[in-house]
XYZ file of C-alpha atoms in Angstrom:
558
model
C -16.303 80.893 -109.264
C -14.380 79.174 -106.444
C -10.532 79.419 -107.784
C -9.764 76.985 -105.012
C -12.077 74.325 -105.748
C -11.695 74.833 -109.705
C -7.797 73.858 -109.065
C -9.048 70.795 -106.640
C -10.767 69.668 -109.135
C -8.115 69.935 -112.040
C -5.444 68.204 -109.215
C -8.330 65.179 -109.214
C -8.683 64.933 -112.885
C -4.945 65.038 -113.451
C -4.423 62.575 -110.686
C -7.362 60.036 -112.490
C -5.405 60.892 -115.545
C -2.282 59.239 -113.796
C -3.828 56.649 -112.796
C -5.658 55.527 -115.916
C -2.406 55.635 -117.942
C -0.361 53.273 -115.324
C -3.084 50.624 -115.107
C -2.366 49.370 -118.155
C -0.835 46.231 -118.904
C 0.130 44.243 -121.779
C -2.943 41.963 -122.588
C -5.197 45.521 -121.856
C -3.295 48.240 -123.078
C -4.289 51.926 -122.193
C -3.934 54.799 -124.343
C -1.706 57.266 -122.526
C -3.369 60.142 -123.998
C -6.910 59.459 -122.825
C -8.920 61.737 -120.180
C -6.538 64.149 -120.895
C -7.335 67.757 -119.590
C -9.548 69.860 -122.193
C -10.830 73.501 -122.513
C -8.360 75.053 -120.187
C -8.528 77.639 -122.601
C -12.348 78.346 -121.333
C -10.900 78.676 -117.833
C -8.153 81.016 -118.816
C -10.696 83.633 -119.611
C -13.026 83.667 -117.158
C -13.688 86.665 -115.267
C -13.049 85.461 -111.771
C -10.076 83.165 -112.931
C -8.748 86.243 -114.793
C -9.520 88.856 -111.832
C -7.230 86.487 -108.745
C -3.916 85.872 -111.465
C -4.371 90.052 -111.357
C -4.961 90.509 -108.063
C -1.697 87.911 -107.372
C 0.379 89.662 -109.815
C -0.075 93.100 -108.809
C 0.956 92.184 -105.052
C 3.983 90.562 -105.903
C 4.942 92.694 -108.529
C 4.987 96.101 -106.372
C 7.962 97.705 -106.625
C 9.561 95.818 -109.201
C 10.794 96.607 -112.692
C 8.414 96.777 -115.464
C 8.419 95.467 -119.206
C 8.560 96.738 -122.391
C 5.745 99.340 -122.111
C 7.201 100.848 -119.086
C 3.522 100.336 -117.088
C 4.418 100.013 -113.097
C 1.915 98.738 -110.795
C 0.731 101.728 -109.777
C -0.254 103.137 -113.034
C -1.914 99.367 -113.930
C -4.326 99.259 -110.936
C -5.838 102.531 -112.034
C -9.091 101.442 -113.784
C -8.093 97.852 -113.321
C -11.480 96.562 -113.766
C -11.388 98.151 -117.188
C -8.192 96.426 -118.322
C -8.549 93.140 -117.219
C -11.867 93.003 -118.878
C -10.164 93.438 -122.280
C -7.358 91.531 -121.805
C -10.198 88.943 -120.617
C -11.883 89.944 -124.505
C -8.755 89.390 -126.224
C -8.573 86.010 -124.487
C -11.828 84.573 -125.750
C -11.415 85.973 -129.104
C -8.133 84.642 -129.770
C -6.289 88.684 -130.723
C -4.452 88.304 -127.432
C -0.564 88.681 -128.587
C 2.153 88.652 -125.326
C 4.218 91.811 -126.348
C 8.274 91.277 -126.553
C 10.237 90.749 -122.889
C 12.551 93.659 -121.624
C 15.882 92.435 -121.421
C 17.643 93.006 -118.116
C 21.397 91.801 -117.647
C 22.285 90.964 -113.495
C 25.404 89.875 -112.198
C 25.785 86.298 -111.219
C 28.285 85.128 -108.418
C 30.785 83.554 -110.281
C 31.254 86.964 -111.969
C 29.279 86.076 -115.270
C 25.911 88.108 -115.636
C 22.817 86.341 -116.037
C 20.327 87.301 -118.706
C 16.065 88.152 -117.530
C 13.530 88.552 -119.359
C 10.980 90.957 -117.659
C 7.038 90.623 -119.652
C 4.312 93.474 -119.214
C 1.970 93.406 -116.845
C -0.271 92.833 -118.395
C 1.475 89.593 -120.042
C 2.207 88.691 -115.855
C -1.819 88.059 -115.332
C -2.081 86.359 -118.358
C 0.646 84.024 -117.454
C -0.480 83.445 -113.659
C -3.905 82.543 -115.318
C -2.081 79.793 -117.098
C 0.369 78.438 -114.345
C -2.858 78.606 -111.871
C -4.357 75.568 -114.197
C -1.318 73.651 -114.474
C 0.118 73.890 -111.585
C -2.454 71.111 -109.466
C -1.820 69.402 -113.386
C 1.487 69.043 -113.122
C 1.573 68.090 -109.313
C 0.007 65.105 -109.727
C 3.422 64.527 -112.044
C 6.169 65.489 -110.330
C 8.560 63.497 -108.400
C 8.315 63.859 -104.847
C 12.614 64.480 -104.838
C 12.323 67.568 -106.947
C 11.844 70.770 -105.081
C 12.688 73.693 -106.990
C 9.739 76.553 -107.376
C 7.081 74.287 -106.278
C 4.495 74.816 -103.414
C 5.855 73.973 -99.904
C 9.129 73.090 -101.078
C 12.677 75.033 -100.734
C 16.556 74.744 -100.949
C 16.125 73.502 -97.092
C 14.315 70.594 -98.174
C 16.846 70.109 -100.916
C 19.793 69.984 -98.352
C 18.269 67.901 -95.679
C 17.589 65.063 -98.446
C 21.344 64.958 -99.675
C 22.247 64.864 -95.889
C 19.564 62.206 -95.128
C 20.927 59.843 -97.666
C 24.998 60.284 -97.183
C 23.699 58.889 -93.372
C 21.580 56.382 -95.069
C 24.904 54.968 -96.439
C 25.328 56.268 -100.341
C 29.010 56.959 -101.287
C 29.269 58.683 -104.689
C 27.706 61.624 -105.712
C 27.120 62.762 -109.119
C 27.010 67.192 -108.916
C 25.069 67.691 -111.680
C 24.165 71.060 -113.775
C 22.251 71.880 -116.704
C 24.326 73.348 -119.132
C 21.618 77.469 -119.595
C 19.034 75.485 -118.790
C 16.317 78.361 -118.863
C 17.831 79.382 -122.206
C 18.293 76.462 -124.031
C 15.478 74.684 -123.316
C 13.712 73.277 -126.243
C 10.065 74.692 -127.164
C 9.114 71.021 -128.795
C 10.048 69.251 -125.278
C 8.084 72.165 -123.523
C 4.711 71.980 -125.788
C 5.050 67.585 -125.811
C 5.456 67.485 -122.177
C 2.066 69.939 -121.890
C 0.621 67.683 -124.142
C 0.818 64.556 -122.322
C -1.586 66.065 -120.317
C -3.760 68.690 -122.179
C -5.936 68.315 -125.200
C -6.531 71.848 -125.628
C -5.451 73.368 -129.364
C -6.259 77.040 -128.388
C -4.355 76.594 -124.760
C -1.352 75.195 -126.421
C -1.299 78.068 -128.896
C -1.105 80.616 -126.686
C 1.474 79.019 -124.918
C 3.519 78.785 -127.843
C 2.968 82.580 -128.517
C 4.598 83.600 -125.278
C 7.466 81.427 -126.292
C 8.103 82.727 -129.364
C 7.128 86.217 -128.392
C 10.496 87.785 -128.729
C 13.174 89.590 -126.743
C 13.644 93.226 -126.810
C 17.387 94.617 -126.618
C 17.679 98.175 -126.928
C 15.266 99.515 -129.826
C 15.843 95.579 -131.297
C 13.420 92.997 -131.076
C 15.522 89.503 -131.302
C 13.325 86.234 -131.865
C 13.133 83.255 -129.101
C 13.549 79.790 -131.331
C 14.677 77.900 -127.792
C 14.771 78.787 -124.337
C 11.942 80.298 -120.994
C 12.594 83.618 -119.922
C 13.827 83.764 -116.178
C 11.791 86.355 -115.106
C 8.154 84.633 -116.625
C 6.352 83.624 -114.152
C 5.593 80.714 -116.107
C 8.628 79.758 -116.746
C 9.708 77.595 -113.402
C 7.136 75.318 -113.890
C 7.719 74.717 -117.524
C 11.168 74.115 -116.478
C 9.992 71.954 -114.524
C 7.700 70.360 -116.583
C 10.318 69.055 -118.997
C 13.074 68.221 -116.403
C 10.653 65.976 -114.830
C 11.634 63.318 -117.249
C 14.638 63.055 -115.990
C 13.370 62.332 -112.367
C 11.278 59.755 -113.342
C 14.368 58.466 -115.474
C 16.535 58.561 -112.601
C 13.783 56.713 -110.428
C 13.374 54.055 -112.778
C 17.396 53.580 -112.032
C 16.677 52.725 -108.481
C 14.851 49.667 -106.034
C 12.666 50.262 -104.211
C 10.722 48.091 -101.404
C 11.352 44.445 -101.698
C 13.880 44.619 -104.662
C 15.769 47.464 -102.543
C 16.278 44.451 -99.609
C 17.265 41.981 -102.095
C 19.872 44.374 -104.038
C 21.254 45.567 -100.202
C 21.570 41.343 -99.702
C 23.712 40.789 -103.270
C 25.574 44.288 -103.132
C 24.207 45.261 -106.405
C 23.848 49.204 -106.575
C 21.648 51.300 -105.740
C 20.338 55.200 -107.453
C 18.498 58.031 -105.531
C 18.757 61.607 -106.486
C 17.665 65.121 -105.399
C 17.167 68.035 -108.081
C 16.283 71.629 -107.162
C 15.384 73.353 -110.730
C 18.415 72.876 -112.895
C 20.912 71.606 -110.211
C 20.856 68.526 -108.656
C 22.699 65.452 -107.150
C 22.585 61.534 -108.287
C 23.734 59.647 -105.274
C 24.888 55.953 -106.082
C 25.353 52.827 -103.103
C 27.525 50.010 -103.522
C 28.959 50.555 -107.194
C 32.522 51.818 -108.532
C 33.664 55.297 -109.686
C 33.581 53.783 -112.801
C 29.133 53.210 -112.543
C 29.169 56.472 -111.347
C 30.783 57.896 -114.482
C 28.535 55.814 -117.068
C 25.710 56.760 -115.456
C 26.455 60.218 -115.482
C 26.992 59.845 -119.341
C 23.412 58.266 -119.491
C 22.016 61.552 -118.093
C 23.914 63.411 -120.173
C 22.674 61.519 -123.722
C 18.934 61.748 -121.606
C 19.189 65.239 -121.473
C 20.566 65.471 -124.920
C 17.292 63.737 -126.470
C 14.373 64.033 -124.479
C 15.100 67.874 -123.446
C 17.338 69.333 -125.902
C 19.920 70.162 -123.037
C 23.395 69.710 -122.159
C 25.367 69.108 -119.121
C 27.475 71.629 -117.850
C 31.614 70.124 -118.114
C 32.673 72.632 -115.742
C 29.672 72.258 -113.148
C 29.406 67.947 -113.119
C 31.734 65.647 -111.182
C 31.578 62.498 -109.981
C 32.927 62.827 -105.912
C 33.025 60.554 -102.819
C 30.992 62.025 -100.068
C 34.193 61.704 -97.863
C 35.862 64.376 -100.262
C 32.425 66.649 -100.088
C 30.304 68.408 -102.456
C 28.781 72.029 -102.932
C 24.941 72.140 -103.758
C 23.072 75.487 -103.476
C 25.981 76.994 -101.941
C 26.437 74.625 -99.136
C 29.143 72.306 -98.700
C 28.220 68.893 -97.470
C 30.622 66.222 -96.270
C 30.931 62.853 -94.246
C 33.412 63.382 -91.631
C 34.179 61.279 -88.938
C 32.536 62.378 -85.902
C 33.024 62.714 -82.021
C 32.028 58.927 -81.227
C 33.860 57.597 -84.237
C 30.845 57.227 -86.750
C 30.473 58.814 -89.866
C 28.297 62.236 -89.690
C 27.139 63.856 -93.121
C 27.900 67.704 -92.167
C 26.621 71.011 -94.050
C 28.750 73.479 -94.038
C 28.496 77.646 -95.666
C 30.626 76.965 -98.858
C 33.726 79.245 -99.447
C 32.161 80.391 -102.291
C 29.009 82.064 -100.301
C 31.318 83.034 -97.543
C 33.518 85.381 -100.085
C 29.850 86.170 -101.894
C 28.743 87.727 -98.616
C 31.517 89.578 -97.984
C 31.204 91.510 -101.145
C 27.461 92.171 -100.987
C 28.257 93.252 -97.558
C 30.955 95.496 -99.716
C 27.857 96.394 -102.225
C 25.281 97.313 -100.009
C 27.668 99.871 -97.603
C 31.004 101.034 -99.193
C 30.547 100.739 -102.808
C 27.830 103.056 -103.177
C 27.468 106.850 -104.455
C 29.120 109.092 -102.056
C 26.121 111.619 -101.861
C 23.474 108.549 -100.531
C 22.869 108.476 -96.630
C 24.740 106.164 -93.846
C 20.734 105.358 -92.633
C 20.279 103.633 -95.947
C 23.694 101.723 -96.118
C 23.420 100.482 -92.947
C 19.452 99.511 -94.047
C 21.009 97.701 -97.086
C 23.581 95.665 -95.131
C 21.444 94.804 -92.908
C 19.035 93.701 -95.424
C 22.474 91.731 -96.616
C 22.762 90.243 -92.572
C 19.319 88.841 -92.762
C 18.766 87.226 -95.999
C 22.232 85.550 -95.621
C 21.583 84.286 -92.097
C 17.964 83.044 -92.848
C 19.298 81.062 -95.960
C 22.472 79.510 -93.972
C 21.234 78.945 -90.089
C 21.033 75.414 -91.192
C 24.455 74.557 -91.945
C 26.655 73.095 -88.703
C 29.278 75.863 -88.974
C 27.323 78.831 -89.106
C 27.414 79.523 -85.934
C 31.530 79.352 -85.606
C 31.315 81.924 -88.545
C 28.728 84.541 -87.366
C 31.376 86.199 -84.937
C 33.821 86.816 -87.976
C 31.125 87.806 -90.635
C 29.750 90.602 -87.456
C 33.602 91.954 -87.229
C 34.005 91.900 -90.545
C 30.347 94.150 -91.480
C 31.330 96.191 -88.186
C 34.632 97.565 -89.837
C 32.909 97.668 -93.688
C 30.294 99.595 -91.942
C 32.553 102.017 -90.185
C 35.257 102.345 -93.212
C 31.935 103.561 -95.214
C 31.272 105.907 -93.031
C 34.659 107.623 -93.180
C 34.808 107.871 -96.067
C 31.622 109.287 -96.390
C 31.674 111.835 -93.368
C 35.691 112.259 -93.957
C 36.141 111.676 -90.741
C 38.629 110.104 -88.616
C 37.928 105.748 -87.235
C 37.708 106.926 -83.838
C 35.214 110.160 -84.051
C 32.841 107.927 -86.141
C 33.700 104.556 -83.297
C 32.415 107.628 -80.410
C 29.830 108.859 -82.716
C 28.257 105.860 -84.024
C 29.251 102.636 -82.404
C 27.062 101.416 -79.223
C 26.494 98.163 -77.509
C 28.905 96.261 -79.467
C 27.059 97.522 -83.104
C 26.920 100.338 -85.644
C 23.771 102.413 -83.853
C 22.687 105.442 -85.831
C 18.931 105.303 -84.638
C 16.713 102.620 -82.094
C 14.804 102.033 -85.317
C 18.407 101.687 -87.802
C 21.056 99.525 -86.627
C 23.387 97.304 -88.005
C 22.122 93.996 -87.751
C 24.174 90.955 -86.569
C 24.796 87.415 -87.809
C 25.111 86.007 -84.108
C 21.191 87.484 -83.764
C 20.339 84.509 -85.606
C 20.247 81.392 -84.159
C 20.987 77.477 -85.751
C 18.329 75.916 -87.299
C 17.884 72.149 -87.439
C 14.690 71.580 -88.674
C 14.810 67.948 -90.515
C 10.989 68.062 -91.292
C 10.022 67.631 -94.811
C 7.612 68.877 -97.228
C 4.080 69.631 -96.435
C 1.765 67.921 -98.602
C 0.636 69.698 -102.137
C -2.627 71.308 -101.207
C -4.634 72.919 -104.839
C -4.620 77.075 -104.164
C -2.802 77.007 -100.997
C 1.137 76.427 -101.726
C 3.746 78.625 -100.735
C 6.545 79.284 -103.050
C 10.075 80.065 -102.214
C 10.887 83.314 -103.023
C 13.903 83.909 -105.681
C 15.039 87.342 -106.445
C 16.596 86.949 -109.421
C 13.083 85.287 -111.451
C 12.338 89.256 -111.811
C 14.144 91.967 -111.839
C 13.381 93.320 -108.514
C 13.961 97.166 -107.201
C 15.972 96.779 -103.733
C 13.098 98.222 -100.976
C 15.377 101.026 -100.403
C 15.851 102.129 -103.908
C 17.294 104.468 -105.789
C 14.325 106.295 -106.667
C 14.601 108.381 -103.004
C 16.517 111.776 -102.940
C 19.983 111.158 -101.633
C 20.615 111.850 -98.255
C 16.992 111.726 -97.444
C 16.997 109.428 -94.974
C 19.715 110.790 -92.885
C 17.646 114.089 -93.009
C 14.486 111.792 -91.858
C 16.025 110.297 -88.456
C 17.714 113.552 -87.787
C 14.363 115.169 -87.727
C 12.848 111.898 -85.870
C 14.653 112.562 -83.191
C 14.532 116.162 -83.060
C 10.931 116.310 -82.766
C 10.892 113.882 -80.111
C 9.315 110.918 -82.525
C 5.894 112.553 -82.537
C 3.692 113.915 -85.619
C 3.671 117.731 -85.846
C 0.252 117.957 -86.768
C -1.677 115.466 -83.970
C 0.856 114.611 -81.619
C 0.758 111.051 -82.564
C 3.908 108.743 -81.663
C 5.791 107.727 -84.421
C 8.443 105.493 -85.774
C 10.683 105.518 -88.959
C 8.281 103.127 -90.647
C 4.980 105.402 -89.576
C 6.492 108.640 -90.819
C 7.283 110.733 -93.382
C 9.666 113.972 -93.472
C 7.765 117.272 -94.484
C 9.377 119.831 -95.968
C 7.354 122.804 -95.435
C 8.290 124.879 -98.145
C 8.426 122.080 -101.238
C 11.947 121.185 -102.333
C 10.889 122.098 -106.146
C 11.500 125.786 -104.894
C 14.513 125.410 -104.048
C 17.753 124.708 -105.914
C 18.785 121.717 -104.553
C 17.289 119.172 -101.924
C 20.447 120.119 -99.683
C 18.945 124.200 -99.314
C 15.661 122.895 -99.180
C 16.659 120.562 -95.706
C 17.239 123.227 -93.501
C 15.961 122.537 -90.046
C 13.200 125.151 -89.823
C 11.875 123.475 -92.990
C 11.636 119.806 -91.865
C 8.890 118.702 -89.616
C 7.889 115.026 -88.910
C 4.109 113.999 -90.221
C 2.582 110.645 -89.368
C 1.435 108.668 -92.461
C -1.982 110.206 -92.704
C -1.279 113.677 -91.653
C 1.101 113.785 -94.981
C -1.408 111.987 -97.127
C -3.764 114.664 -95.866
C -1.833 117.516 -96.468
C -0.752 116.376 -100.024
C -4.163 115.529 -100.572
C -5.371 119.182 -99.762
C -2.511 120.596 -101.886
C -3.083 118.693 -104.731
C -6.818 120.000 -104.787
């Protein structure tokens, strides 16, 4: 089976689907539930089918934190062929049962937390195997303005859009938020909106199990009447699914073509919108506060009926674009600009400018005092680069990249103080060089002003079935940080200090090394020892290339 051409071909039923149901009229009417898809279910448990949603999950799950059963990746991929075979069994016979998500609690940036829901494994492939079929179903469906967790579409998109239509002349703006969107969600909006394209019984029942399959807290399962767990893999595109209705809603509000020339010509108003998942913005031409505000509380009666959902009071105004707006943590504004026109800015919001600050804070300072100054300085820079990828786009990122650099410079250096209890200027001679915290060529601090301004106003690539992208999102699972926990503290200090000491060459075949194509050997094992700290004595530490060490482990283990 061709997984690529199976989804073509589900993207060119859905779209005839589409089609058929809008080429009705009202002397031939059309039944809007004819050629809907069937036997999905069929699909779901084909070997093949079954075999890539593992293969998909298992890569992007590495590393990351596992369900209820405790199962990592590792452990899963060890007779894998066995185990997807009988989840591919249970399938077909209809005994398959999603076991309860693992409740995780994370903290959210306006100091709330933020509730996941983490499924099996095993429950991951089994849920890729569904959103593979509907995601060329639902496609077809969605509104070309709606780019949350779809393929070829991210935040960037998003903000380009709002800024492309405060130039093109729009004036109010309702900020709009879903009031636990992910939570609240209602299963009967969820299974109708399926429906409308689906005629599958079996596929819609398994659907319904994993919504109802229960939460686990503590040694408690708790039942799930309402609501998607963020953390399914599913779940974005149900999300989506529902909220969908209210694009086409908020199209239907709008001209377009010839009626958009003739409304321009009598000043009547005009609707466009932009919505990334559960946050988006209604932008309204030639119309009064006062439109504005009613049509803000038609959205909010829409979301009330058709989606079981409330607006969020404290997250949905009604502002002029003069006054500015925040939307996925940019600000955007029309200023007046150096010629004396109006120019729609984006700007880094205050909010994400204190956020970084105290991830910056996170990943160096407020950390155990026993782990290593290689990893904080990994971890902040880990901070530097997501934070400058997201933001490069916004006008005054450049004007704040020398600030943010001072300001991780002395973070970085107060951590290390405090954790070497030494004095600013022994650890300014020891570790500062070039204008940067330096502990190693291959561990640096990195720096915002490294990153350069992005204006990229290009939109969207066009869906293609089996070859999207997705944005990643961290906080849709409960991901370990790559430099985790799980090492020894102090370990990597130990590492570069033997790096260096053996000249950045394997011990074994001479081999050149780096930080990433190494590992530090103790020589006598650290289990005979007390403590890690006696075992990391310098006559005990050499440096082994990757293979060397899998060699030698290899050889001890047998």
């Amino acid at each position: 089976m061709n997984v690529k051409e199976v989804q073509r071909r589900l993207w060119e039923q859905s779209h005839q689907h589409k089609q058929h149901r809008e080429s009705g009229t009202p002397l031939f009417p059309v039944d809007q539930y004819d050629d809907r898809l069937r036997n999905l279910m069929d699909l779901i448990h084909q070997p093949q089918w079954l075999r890539a949603a593992a293969v998909r999950v298992l890569r992007r799950s590495h590393g990351k934190a596992p369900g209820v059963d405790g199962v990592t990746t590792r452990q899963f991929r060890k007779g894998l062929s066995g185990k997807v075979e009988n989840l591919r069994l249970e399938l077909k016979r209809g005994t398959y049962q999603p076991q309860p998500l693992k409740r995780v609690m994370i903290p959210k940036s306006n100091g709330k937390m933020r509730a996941l829901g983490i499924p099996c494994l095993r429950d991951k492939i089994v849920q890729e195997a569904i959103r593979m079929a509907l995601e060329p179903v639902f496609e077809v469906e969605f509104h070309d303005n709606s780019y949350g967790f779809r393929p070829n579409r991210n935040t960037h998109h998003a903000v380009f859009r709002c800024q492309h239509l405060m130039r093109s002349g729009f004036s109010w703006v309702i900020e709009g938020d879903v009031k636990a969107c992910f939570d609240e969600i209602s299963h009967q909006s969820i299974l109708r909106a399926v429906r409308e394209k689906v005629m599958d019984n079996k596929f819609l029942d398994l659907l319904r199990r994993f919504l109802k399959s229960g939460v686990k807290v503590g040694d408690v399962v708790m039942p799930t009447e309402k609501g998607v767990p963020q953390g399914g893999v599913i779940s974005p595109l149900l999300a989506n699914a529902v909220l969908n209705k209210l694009d086409w809603f908020l199209h239907h509000k709008g001209t377009y073509g010839n009626e958009q020339h003739r409304a321009s010509r009598f000043r009547q108003p005009n609707v466009r919108f932009v919505r990334y998942a559960d946050d988006w913005c209604v932008f309204v031409t030639r119309a009064s506060r006062q439109y504005a505000e009613g049509l803000r509380d038609q959205i909010r009666d829409f979301l009330r009926h058709e989606c079981g959902l409330e607006l969020s009071a404290e997250k949905t105004h009604v502002t002029h674009v003069r006054d500015g707006f925040d939307f996925l943590s940019f600000h955007l504004n029309r200023t007046t600009g150096q010629r004396g026109k109006d120019v729609p800015k984006i700007k880094v919001s205050q909010k994400a400018l204190a956020n970084v600050k105290q991830r910056l804070h996170d990943a160096m300072r407020n950390r155990p005092h026993q782990e290593s100054v290689a990893l904080r300085i990994k971890r902040g820079s880990a901070v530097v680069r997501g934070w400058s990828e997201y933001f490069r786009i916004a006008h005054n990122f450049t004007d704040l990249a020398g600030t943010l650099d001072h300001h991780a410079l002395w973070i970085a250096l107060k951590a290390i103080c405090r954790k070497n209890d030494i004095p600013t200027g022994r650890a300014m001679k020891r570790f500062y060089r070039d204008g940067k915290i330096h502990i190693d060529e291959f561990c640096e601090l990195e720096q915002f002003s490294k990153f350069s301004l992005k204006l990229d106003y290009r939109g969207p690539e066009p869906y293609e079935p089996g070859e999207g992208e997705y944005e990643s999102e961290d906080d849709l699972e409960a991901a370990f940080a790559r430099f985790n926990e799980r090492q020894r503290f102090g370990s990597l200090d130990v590492k570069f200090l033997t790096l260096r000491r053996d000249g950045y060459r394997c011990c074994a075949c001479g081999r050149k090394v780096t930080n990433e194509t190494s590992q530090v050997d103790h020589i006598v094992p650290v289990k005979r020892f007390a403590s890690f700290a006696m075992a990391s004595f310098d006559d005990n530490l050499q440096t082994l290339c990757l293979d060397c060490h899998k060699e030698k482990h290899h050889a001890h283990a047998s």
